[in-house]
Short mmCIF file of C-alpha atoms in Angstrom, two decimals:
data_model
loop_
_atom_site.label_atom_id
_atom_site.label_comp_id
_atom_site.label_asym_id
_atom_site.label_seq_id
_atom_site.Cartn_x
_atom_site.Cartn_y
_atom_site.Cartn_z
CA MET A 1 59.83 188.89 -27.14
CA LYS A 2 62.64 188.37 -28.54
CA PHE A 3 66.71 187.09 -26.63
CA THR A 4 69.16 185.67 -28.48
CA VAL A 5 71.59 183.64 -27.16
CA ASN A 6 74.78 180.74 -27.54
CA GLY A 7 73.16 177.75 -28.55
CA ASP A 8 75.93 175.12 -27.10
CA LEU A 9 75.74 177.47 -23.88
CA LEU A 10 72.04 177.02 -23.67
CA TYR A 11 71.56 173.45 -24.87
CA GLN A 12 74.50 172.44 -21.49
CA HIS A 13 71.89 174.16 -18.65
CA VAL A 14 68.84 172.42 -19.85
CA SER A 15 71.07 169.21 -20.01
CA MET A 16 72.14 169.89 -16.79
CA VAL A 17 68.83 171.33 -14.96
CA SER A 18 66.57 168.66 -16.97
CA ARG A 19 68.19 165.75 -14.81
CA ILE A 20 66.40 166.96 -12.02
CA MET A 21 63.86 164.98 -13.87
CA ALA A 22 61.38 162.13 -13.71
CA SER A 23 60.94 160.19 -16.42
CA LYS A 24 57.42 160.11 -16.27
CA ASN A 25 55.06 163.26 -14.83
CA SER A 26 51.61 162.94 -13.99
CA LEU A 27 51.76 166.50 -15.12
CA PRO A 28 52.38 167.91 -18.45
CA ILE A 29 54.16 171.30 -16.49
CA LEU A 30 56.83 169.11 -15.60
CA ASP A 31 57.73 167.96 -18.68
CA CYS A 32 58.75 171.80 -19.41
CA VAL A 33 61.91 173.63 -18.27
CA LEU A 34 60.88 177.22 -16.90
CA PHE A 35 62.96 179.99 -18.58
CA ASN A 36 63.19 183.32 -16.84
CA LEU A 37 64.88 186.08 -18.57
CA ARG A 38 65.74 189.12 -16.53
CA GLY A 39 67.58 192.06 -18.38
CA MET A 40 70.30 190.47 -20.03
CA GLU A 41 70.62 187.31 -17.64
CA LEU A 42 68.84 183.34 -17.88
CA GLU A 43 66.89 181.07 -15.46
CA LEU A 44 66.99 178.05 -16.13
CA VAL A 45 64.67 175.54 -13.52
CA ALA A 46 63.54 171.58 -13.96
CA SER A 47 61.82 170.59 -10.89
CA ASP A 48 59.55 166.68 -10.37
CA SER A 49 58.65 168.37 -7.49
CA ASP A 50 60.00 167.55 -4.74
CA ASN A 51 62.93 168.28 -6.33
CA SER A 52 64.48 171.03 -8.72
CA MET A 53 67.33 172.38 -10.08
CA GLN A 54 68.43 175.95 -11.72
CA THR A 55 71.17 178.22 -13.20
CA LYS A 56 72.49 181.32 -15.40
CA MET A 57 73.19 182.61 -18.37
CA SER A 58 74.21 185.09 -19.90
CA VAL A 59 72.33 185.89 -23.43
CA VAL A 60 73.83 188.00 -26.22
CA GLU A 61 70.97 190.19 -26.43
CA SER A 62 67.25 191.16 -24.49
CA GLU A 63 64.98 192.64 -25.35
CA GLY A 64 63.64 192.47 -22.17
CA ASP A 65 62.42 190.76 -19.08
CA LEU A 66 60.01 186.94 -19.65
CA SER A 67 59.20 183.38 -17.36
CA ILE A 68 58.08 180.58 -19.72
CA ALA A 69 58.19 177.03 -19.51
CA MET A 70 59.20 174.51 -22.20
CA PRO A 71 59.46 171.37 -23.04
CA ALA A 72 63.24 170.81 -22.39
CA ARG A 73 63.33 167.36 -24.48
CA LEU A 74 61.87 169.71 -27.55
CA VAL A 75 65.10 172.14 -26.47
CA MET A 76 67.55 169.35 -25.88
CA ASP A 77 67.06 168.33 -29.35
CA THR A 78 66.45 171.66 -31.30
CA PHE A 79 70.05 172.87 -29.78
CA LYS A 80 71.59 169.90 -30.30
CA ASN A 81 71.55 170.01 -33.61
CA LEU A 82 72.24 173.63 -33.04
CA ALA A 83 75.95 173.96 -32.48
CA GLY A 84 77.97 176.10 -32.54
CA LYS A 85 75.65 178.78 -33.19
CA THR A 86 74.10 182.12 -32.41
CA VAL A 87 70.35 181.05 -31.84
CA SER A 88 66.71 183.49 -31.78
CA ILE A 89 64.17 182.75 -29.21
CA SER A 90 61.11 184.57 -30.13
CA VAL A 91 58.01 184.72 -28.14
CA ASN A 92 54.63 185.73 -28.11
CA VAL A 93 53.51 185.79 -23.70
CA ASP A 94 50.59 186.12 -24.51
CA SER A 95 49.70 182.90 -26.39
CA GLN A 96 52.78 181.32 -25.58
CA PHE A 97 53.84 180.48 -28.84
CA VAL A 98 57.42 179.99 -29.45
CA GLU A 99 59.85 180.75 -32.82
CA ILE A 100 63.05 178.99 -32.57
CA THR A 101 65.89 180.90 -35.92
CA SER A 102 69.42 180.44 -36.80
CA GLY A 103 70.25 182.11 -40.27
CA SER A 104 68.18 179.55 -42.41
CA TYR A 105 66.83 176.77 -39.73
CA LYS A 106 63.54 178.13 -38.87
CA SER A 107 61.14 176.34 -36.15
CA SER A 108 58.21 176.54 -33.32
CA PHE A 109 55.67 175.28 -30.99
CA ASN A 110 53.63 176.05 -27.78
CA GLY A 111 54.81 176.58 -24.47
CA MET A 112 52.97 176.94 -21.49
CA ASP A 113 52.39 179.50 -19.01
CA ALA A 114 55.28 180.12 -16.13
CA SER A 115 53.43 180.80 -13.39
CA ALA A 116 52.23 177.14 -13.35
CA PHE A 117 55.45 175.96 -12.67
CA PRO A 118 56.70 174.86 -8.90
CA MET A 119 58.43 177.17 -8.16
CA PRO A 120 61.71 176.03 -5.66
CA LYS A 121 61.39 175.78 -2.09
CA GLN A 122 62.02 178.96 -0.28
CA MET A 123 64.97 177.78 3.02
CA ALA A 124 62.96 178.39 6.90
CA GLU A 125 64.43 181.38 9.50
CA ASP A 126 65.84 179.17 11.20
CA ALA A 127 68.52 176.24 8.22
CA GLN A 128 71.54 175.61 9.22
CA SER A 129 74.09 175.28 6.62
CA PHE A 130 77.84 174.66 6.26
CA THR A 131 80.47 175.12 3.38
CA VAL A 132 83.19 172.76 2.15
CA LEU A 133 85.48 173.52 -1.21
CA PRO A 134 84.11 171.58 -4.82
CA ASN A 135 87.08 168.51 -4.63
CA HIS A 136 86.23 167.47 -0.65
CA PHE A 137 82.61 168.06 -1.32
CA SER A 138 83.01 165.60 -4.76
CA ALA A 139 85.02 162.75 -2.99
CA ALA A 140 82.85 162.68 0.69
CA ILE A 141 80.18 161.78 -2.19
CA SER A 142 82.72 159.68 -4.77
CA ASN A 143 84.06 157.22 -1.77
CA THR A 144 80.56 156.56 -0.16
CA VAL A 145 78.72 156.65 -2.45
CA PHE A 146 79.30 153.79 -3.53
CA ALA A 147 77.63 152.29 0.02
CA ALA A 148 74.92 153.11 -0.01
CA SER A 149 71.57 150.95 -0.18
CA THR A 150 69.85 150.56 -2.73
CA ASN A 151 66.70 149.08 -1.45
CA VAL A 152 63.70 151.21 -2.45
CA GLN A 153 62.78 149.96 0.77
CA ARG A 154 64.81 151.38 3.03
CA PRO A 155 64.82 155.10 1.42
CA ILE A 156 67.34 156.89 4.45
CA VAL A 157 69.90 154.34 3.74
CA MET A 158 69.81 155.17 0.01
CA GLY A 159 70.95 159.01 1.59
CA LEU A 160 74.27 159.36 2.90
CA ASN A 161 74.54 160.93 6.27
CA MET A 162 76.49 164.66 6.69
CA GLU A 163 77.56 165.57 10.47
CA VAL A 164 79.22 168.64 10.38
CA PHE A 165 81.52 168.73 14.00
CA GLY A 166 84.00 171.66 14.30
CA ASN A 167 85.93 172.05 11.19
CA SER A 168 84.97 168.60 9.38
CA LEU A 169 82.27 167.11 6.95
CA ARG A 170 82.42 163.29 8.09
CA MET A 171 79.59 161.55 5.60
CA THR A 172 78.41 157.89 5.93
CA GLY A 173 77.06 155.53 2.86
CA THR A 174 75.65 152.31 4.50
CA ASP A 175 73.82 148.52 3.41
CA SER A 176 74.14 147.70 6.04
CA PHE A 177 76.56 144.95 5.39
CA LYS A 178 79.29 147.31 3.31
CA LEU A 179 80.31 150.97 5.17
CA SER A 180 82.22 153.71 4.13
CA GLU A 181 83.11 157.00 6.01
CA ILE A 182 84.98 159.78 4.26
CA THR A 183 85.88 163.09 7.05
CA VAL A 184 87.13 166.34 5.29
CA PRO A 185 87.69 169.17 6.01
CA VAL A 186 84.56 172.76 5.96
CA VAL A 187 85.74 176.56 5.13
CA SER A 188 82.90 176.40 7.64
CA SER A 189 79.38 176.05 9.77
CA THR A 190 76.48 177.62 11.66
CA GLY A 191 77.14 174.95 14.41
CA ASP A 192 77.56 170.69 14.27
CA THR A 193 74.88 169.19 13.02
CA GLN A 194 73.31 166.94 10.96
CA VAL A 195 71.36 165.21 7.37
CA VAL A 196 71.12 162.80 5.48
CA LEU A 197 71.98 163.80 1.83
CA PRO A 198 68.50 162.39 -0.32
CA ALA A 199 69.99 159.82 -2.77
CA LYS A 200 69.45 161.85 -5.53
CA GLY A 201 70.29 164.46 -5.18
CA SER A 202 73.63 162.64 -3.97
CA SER A 203 73.14 161.55 -7.80
CA LEU A 204 73.13 164.89 -9.19
CA LEU A 205 75.80 166.65 -6.90
CA LYS A 206 78.81 163.74 -8.46
CA ALA A 207 78.01 164.97 -11.81
CA LEU A 208 78.10 168.91 -11.14
CA LEU A 209 80.63 168.19 -8.60
CA SER A 210 82.43 167.08 -11.44
CA LYS A 211 82.78 170.45 -13.07
CA GLU A 212 85.86 173.02 -11.31
CA GLY A 213 84.14 175.42 -9.21
CA GLU A 214 83.11 177.17 -6.78
CA ASP A 215 82.59 176.49 -3.13
CA VAL A 216 80.14 174.36 -1.92
CA VAL A 217 77.31 176.00 -0.06
CA VAL A 218 75.01 173.35 1.44
CA THR A 219 72.02 174.84 3.72
CA PHE A 220 69.30 173.15 5.35
CA ASP A 221 66.88 173.64 8.08
CA SER A 222 63.03 170.09 8.09
CA THR A 223 62.24 169.69 5.13
CA ASN A 224 64.60 170.49 2.16
CA ILE A 225 67.90 170.91 1.73
CA MET A 226 69.26 173.49 -0.79
CA PHE A 227 73.06 173.00 -1.91
CA ALA A 228 74.45 176.26 -3.56
CA LEU A 229 76.89 175.82 -6.48
CA GLY A 230 78.26 179.05 -8.52
CA ASP A 231 75.29 179.72 -10.45
CA SER A 232 73.95 176.05 -9.87
CA VAL A 233 71.64 175.24 -7.32
CA ILE A 234 69.53 172.08 -6.80
CA THR A 235 66.34 172.18 -3.79
CA VAL A 236 65.58 168.25 -2.81
CA ARG A 237 63.04 167.68 0.10
CA GLN A 238 65.55 165.39 2.46
CA VAL A 239 63.82 161.72 3.50
CA GLU A 240 61.48 161.07 6.45
CA GLY A 241 63.04 158.68 9.07
CA LYS A 242 66.19 158.65 11.54
CA TYR A 243 69.85 157.74 9.67
CA PRO A 244 70.86 154.12 11.80
CA ASN A 245 73.57 154.92 14.74
CA VAL A 246 76.63 153.35 12.04
CA ARG A 247 79.06 154.57 14.86
CA ASN A 248 78.44 151.48 17.23
CA ALA A 249 79.28 149.55 14.30
CA ILE A 250 82.71 150.80 14.02
CA PRO A 251 85.34 148.35 16.18
CA THR A 252 87.58 150.50 18.82
CA ASN A 253 89.64 147.21 20.10
CA ILE A 254 91.51 145.80 17.59
CA SER A 255 93.88 142.38 18.53
CA ARG A 256 94.95 141.95 15.46
CA SER A 257 96.03 143.78 11.96
CA VAL A 258 96.77 143.47 8.64
CA VAL A 259 99.11 144.52 5.40
CA ILE A 260 98.39 144.33 2.08
CA ASN A 261 98.76 145.70 -1.20
CA ARG A 262 95.16 146.70 -2.86
CA SER A 263 95.70 145.59 -6.01
CA ASP A 264 97.84 142.02 -5.33
CA LEU A 265 94.32 141.26 -3.23
CA ILE A 266 91.88 142.39 -6.26
CA TYR A 267 93.66 140.78 -8.85
CA ALA A 268 93.85 137.32 -6.31
CA ILE A 269 90.31 137.27 -5.44
CA ARG A 270 88.89 137.87 -8.90
CA ALA A 271 91.00 135.38 -10.66
CA ILE A 272 88.97 133.55 -8.26
CA SER A 273 86.29 134.12 -7.87
CA PRO A 274 85.03 132.49 -11.15
CA PHE A 275 84.99 129.55 -9.10
CA GLN A 276 82.76 130.26 -5.96
CA ASP A 277 79.67 129.42 -4.70
CA GLN A 278 77.82 131.25 -6.93
CA ALA A 279 75.11 131.72 -4.22
CA THR A 280 76.92 133.14 -1.69
CA ASN A 281 80.24 134.52 -3.78
CA LEU A 282 81.64 133.79 -1.11
CA VAL A 283 85.71 133.15 -0.63
CA THR A 284 88.27 132.77 2.41
CA LEU A 285 90.83 134.50 3.43
CA GLY A 286 93.40 131.90 5.64
CA ILE A 287 96.04 135.47 6.71
CA THR A 288 98.97 133.88 8.55
CA ALA A 289 102.91 135.68 9.52
CA GLY A 290 103.44 137.03 5.79
CA ASP A 291 101.48 135.17 3.56
CA ILE A 292 97.17 135.28 2.80
CA HIS A 293 95.96 131.79 1.24
CA LEU A 294 92.44 132.67 -0.48
CA VAL A 295 90.44 129.99 -1.64
CA SER A 296 86.99 129.82 -3.60
CA ARG A 297 85.04 126.61 -3.57
CA ASP A 298 81.63 125.31 -5.26
CA THR A 299 81.04 122.18 -3.59
CA THR A 300 78.36 121.15 -5.80
CA GLN A 301 79.92 121.24 -9.17
CA GLY A 302 83.27 119.63 -7.59
CA LEU A 303 85.22 123.88 -8.47
CA ASN A 304 88.00 124.71 -6.53
CA SER A 305 90.68 127.72 -7.07
CA GLU A 306 93.73 129.94 -4.87
CA ASP A 307 95.96 131.20 -4.71
CA HIS A 308 97.96 132.97 -1.87
CA ILE A 309 99.86 136.31 -1.87
CA SER A 310 101.92 137.88 0.50
CA CYS A 311 100.46 140.66 3.72
CA SER A 312 102.13 141.68 7.00
CA LEU A 313 100.39 140.33 10.20
CA ASP A 314 99.59 142.18 13.65
CA GLY A 315 98.41 139.23 16.16
CA ASP A 316 97.80 135.52 15.58
CA PRO A 317 96.74 133.53 12.24
CA PHE A 318 93.46 133.90 11.95
CA ASP A 319 90.83 132.49 8.68
CA ILE A 320 87.56 135.06 7.71
CA GLY A 321 85.00 135.02 5.41
CA PHE A 322 83.21 138.02 2.55
CA LYS A 323 81.00 138.12 -0.18
CA SER A 324 83.36 138.90 -2.79
CA THR A 325 81.37 141.36 -4.95
CA PHE A 326 81.62 143.51 -1.29
CA LEU A 327 84.84 142.92 -0.66
CA THR A 328 85.50 143.67 -4.34
CA GLU A 329 83.65 146.49 -4.53
CA ILE A 330 85.82 148.46 -1.41
CA LEU A 331 88.99 147.51 -1.98
CA SER A 332 88.39 149.77 -6.07
CA ASN A 333 87.35 152.61 -3.95
CA MET A 334 90.40 153.22 -2.34
CA ASP A 335 93.23 154.29 -4.37
CA THR A 336 96.45 153.98 -2.25
CA GLN A 337 99.15 151.68 -3.11
CA ASP A 338 99.19 149.27 0.49
CA ILE A 339 95.28 148.96 3.03
CA ILE A 340 95.46 148.05 6.24
CA MET A 341 92.63 145.65 7.73
CA LYS A 342 91.29 146.16 11.74
CA VAL A 343 89.80 143.30 13.56
CA ASP A 344 88.24 142.44 17.04
CA VAL A 345 86.16 139.89 16.71
CA LEU A 346 85.63 138.02 13.91
CA THR A 347 81.84 138.10 13.57
CA LYS A 348 81.71 141.72 13.92
CA GLY A 349 82.48 144.64 10.98
CA ILE A 350 85.98 144.41 9.70
CA VAL A 351 87.36 147.73 9.15
CA PHE A 352 89.64 148.36 6.25
CA GLU A 353 91.46 151.84 5.41
CA PRO A 354 93.66 153.34 3.15
CA ILE A 355 98.15 154.05 4.00
CA TYR A 356 99.28 157.11 2.70
CA GLN A 357 102.63 158.05 1.74
CA GLU A 358 103.84 161.13 3.77
CA ALA A 359 103.34 163.85 0.85
CA GLU A 360 106.39 163.94 -2.06
CA SER A 361 108.18 167.80 -1.09
CA LYS A 362 106.93 170.08 -3.11
CA ASP A 363 108.28 170.89 -6.50
CA GLU A 364 108.84 175.22 -6.34
CA ASP A 365 109.03 175.71 -9.51
CA ALA A 366 105.73 173.58 -10.38
CA GLU A 367 102.85 176.36 -11.47
CA THR A 368 100.28 174.90 -9.49
CA PRO A 369 99.98 173.13 -6.10
CA SER A 370 99.48 169.21 -5.71
CA THR A 371 95.86 168.96 -5.05
CA SER A 372 95.98 165.88 -3.51
CA THR A 373 94.23 164.88 -0.30
CA ASN A 374 94.84 162.36 2.46
CA TYR A 375 91.94 162.14 3.84
CA GLU A 376 90.61 159.82 7.01
CA ARG A 377 88.59 157.62 6.06
CA LEU A 378 88.08 153.97 6.29
CA CYS A 379 85.27 151.46 4.68
CA LEU A 380 84.16 148.29 7.02
CA LEU A 381 82.53 145.16 5.97
CA MET A 382 81.16 142.75 7.69
CA PRO A 383 82.33 139.30 7.04
CA ILE A 384 80.17 135.37 6.06
CA ASN A 385 79.96 132.53 8.60
CA MET A 386 82.16 129.38 7.22
#
């Protein structure tokens, strides 16, 4: 059986699905990508046994249907060096022997029986779903994944909590010290629901959503979550456990608020951070009407540094301390010129929100409309006791 493909296109698709594969596998079949050829359509599937990714592409020529598993690394290395060429792949379906030819180039290797490959899980009949635009879903992941935990002992908070209510999707990431939350619109849903996107799924989707595509359809049952985007499908196993109720950590009574230029605050923190106690990364902010006095010091080594930036304070003056690395991370993941810091009790979580400017009127002569979106979002950071 023989089929012909565009070498660049096959390399791109194999590289994409292979991201789901584990670096080390106990089963040789999991080092392979499954090739399912049906007419002029080639489906590629990769798996780590729990999670899978599949995509489809067209072939140039085909002599019939076939299924075979091929070593992913060998295929990628081969087609990477055949860039820009049309490549023919011949498969002996009885012996699983594969030959690749392109012009004067020729190579061969042994494939594996497709029947041994773990197929993607199927959703239960009572599965729930929602549909979201790819740019909204990409923004939701990008604006929350940085706050998710990296503690492998707590896999549930390594993921991102997705809550659908009404016509909105609220996504949250937290590591118990910092939290980021964003609300984006959904196109449709089967009803209000909640599910946790595992860490592996978020990293794969973030890469896939960087390219423009069709609406993302998210379907899930009690065991798995499936993300369908155009010709690509990612199926990931849900993490066992219940996501913490982070809503209780977000203050509802605000006694003081501070409007700050985000860039000014980032630059000031970075300038004084080399002088801070490296064990605590503590930076203190003395906030008064019109001024923030930033201080970093390491008393054990006699280091001290300070800076001032302007602000607008509504409420009584106060002093507060943060872990500078966490504060900088939150500020760097906001994209507005000004932010507002909201305070209830100084010993509880402090809220940071972007301040969006009113959208400028659209240029009627512009070829494409503006794609900027003012999302409802906030970050929360726990202060350090000084």
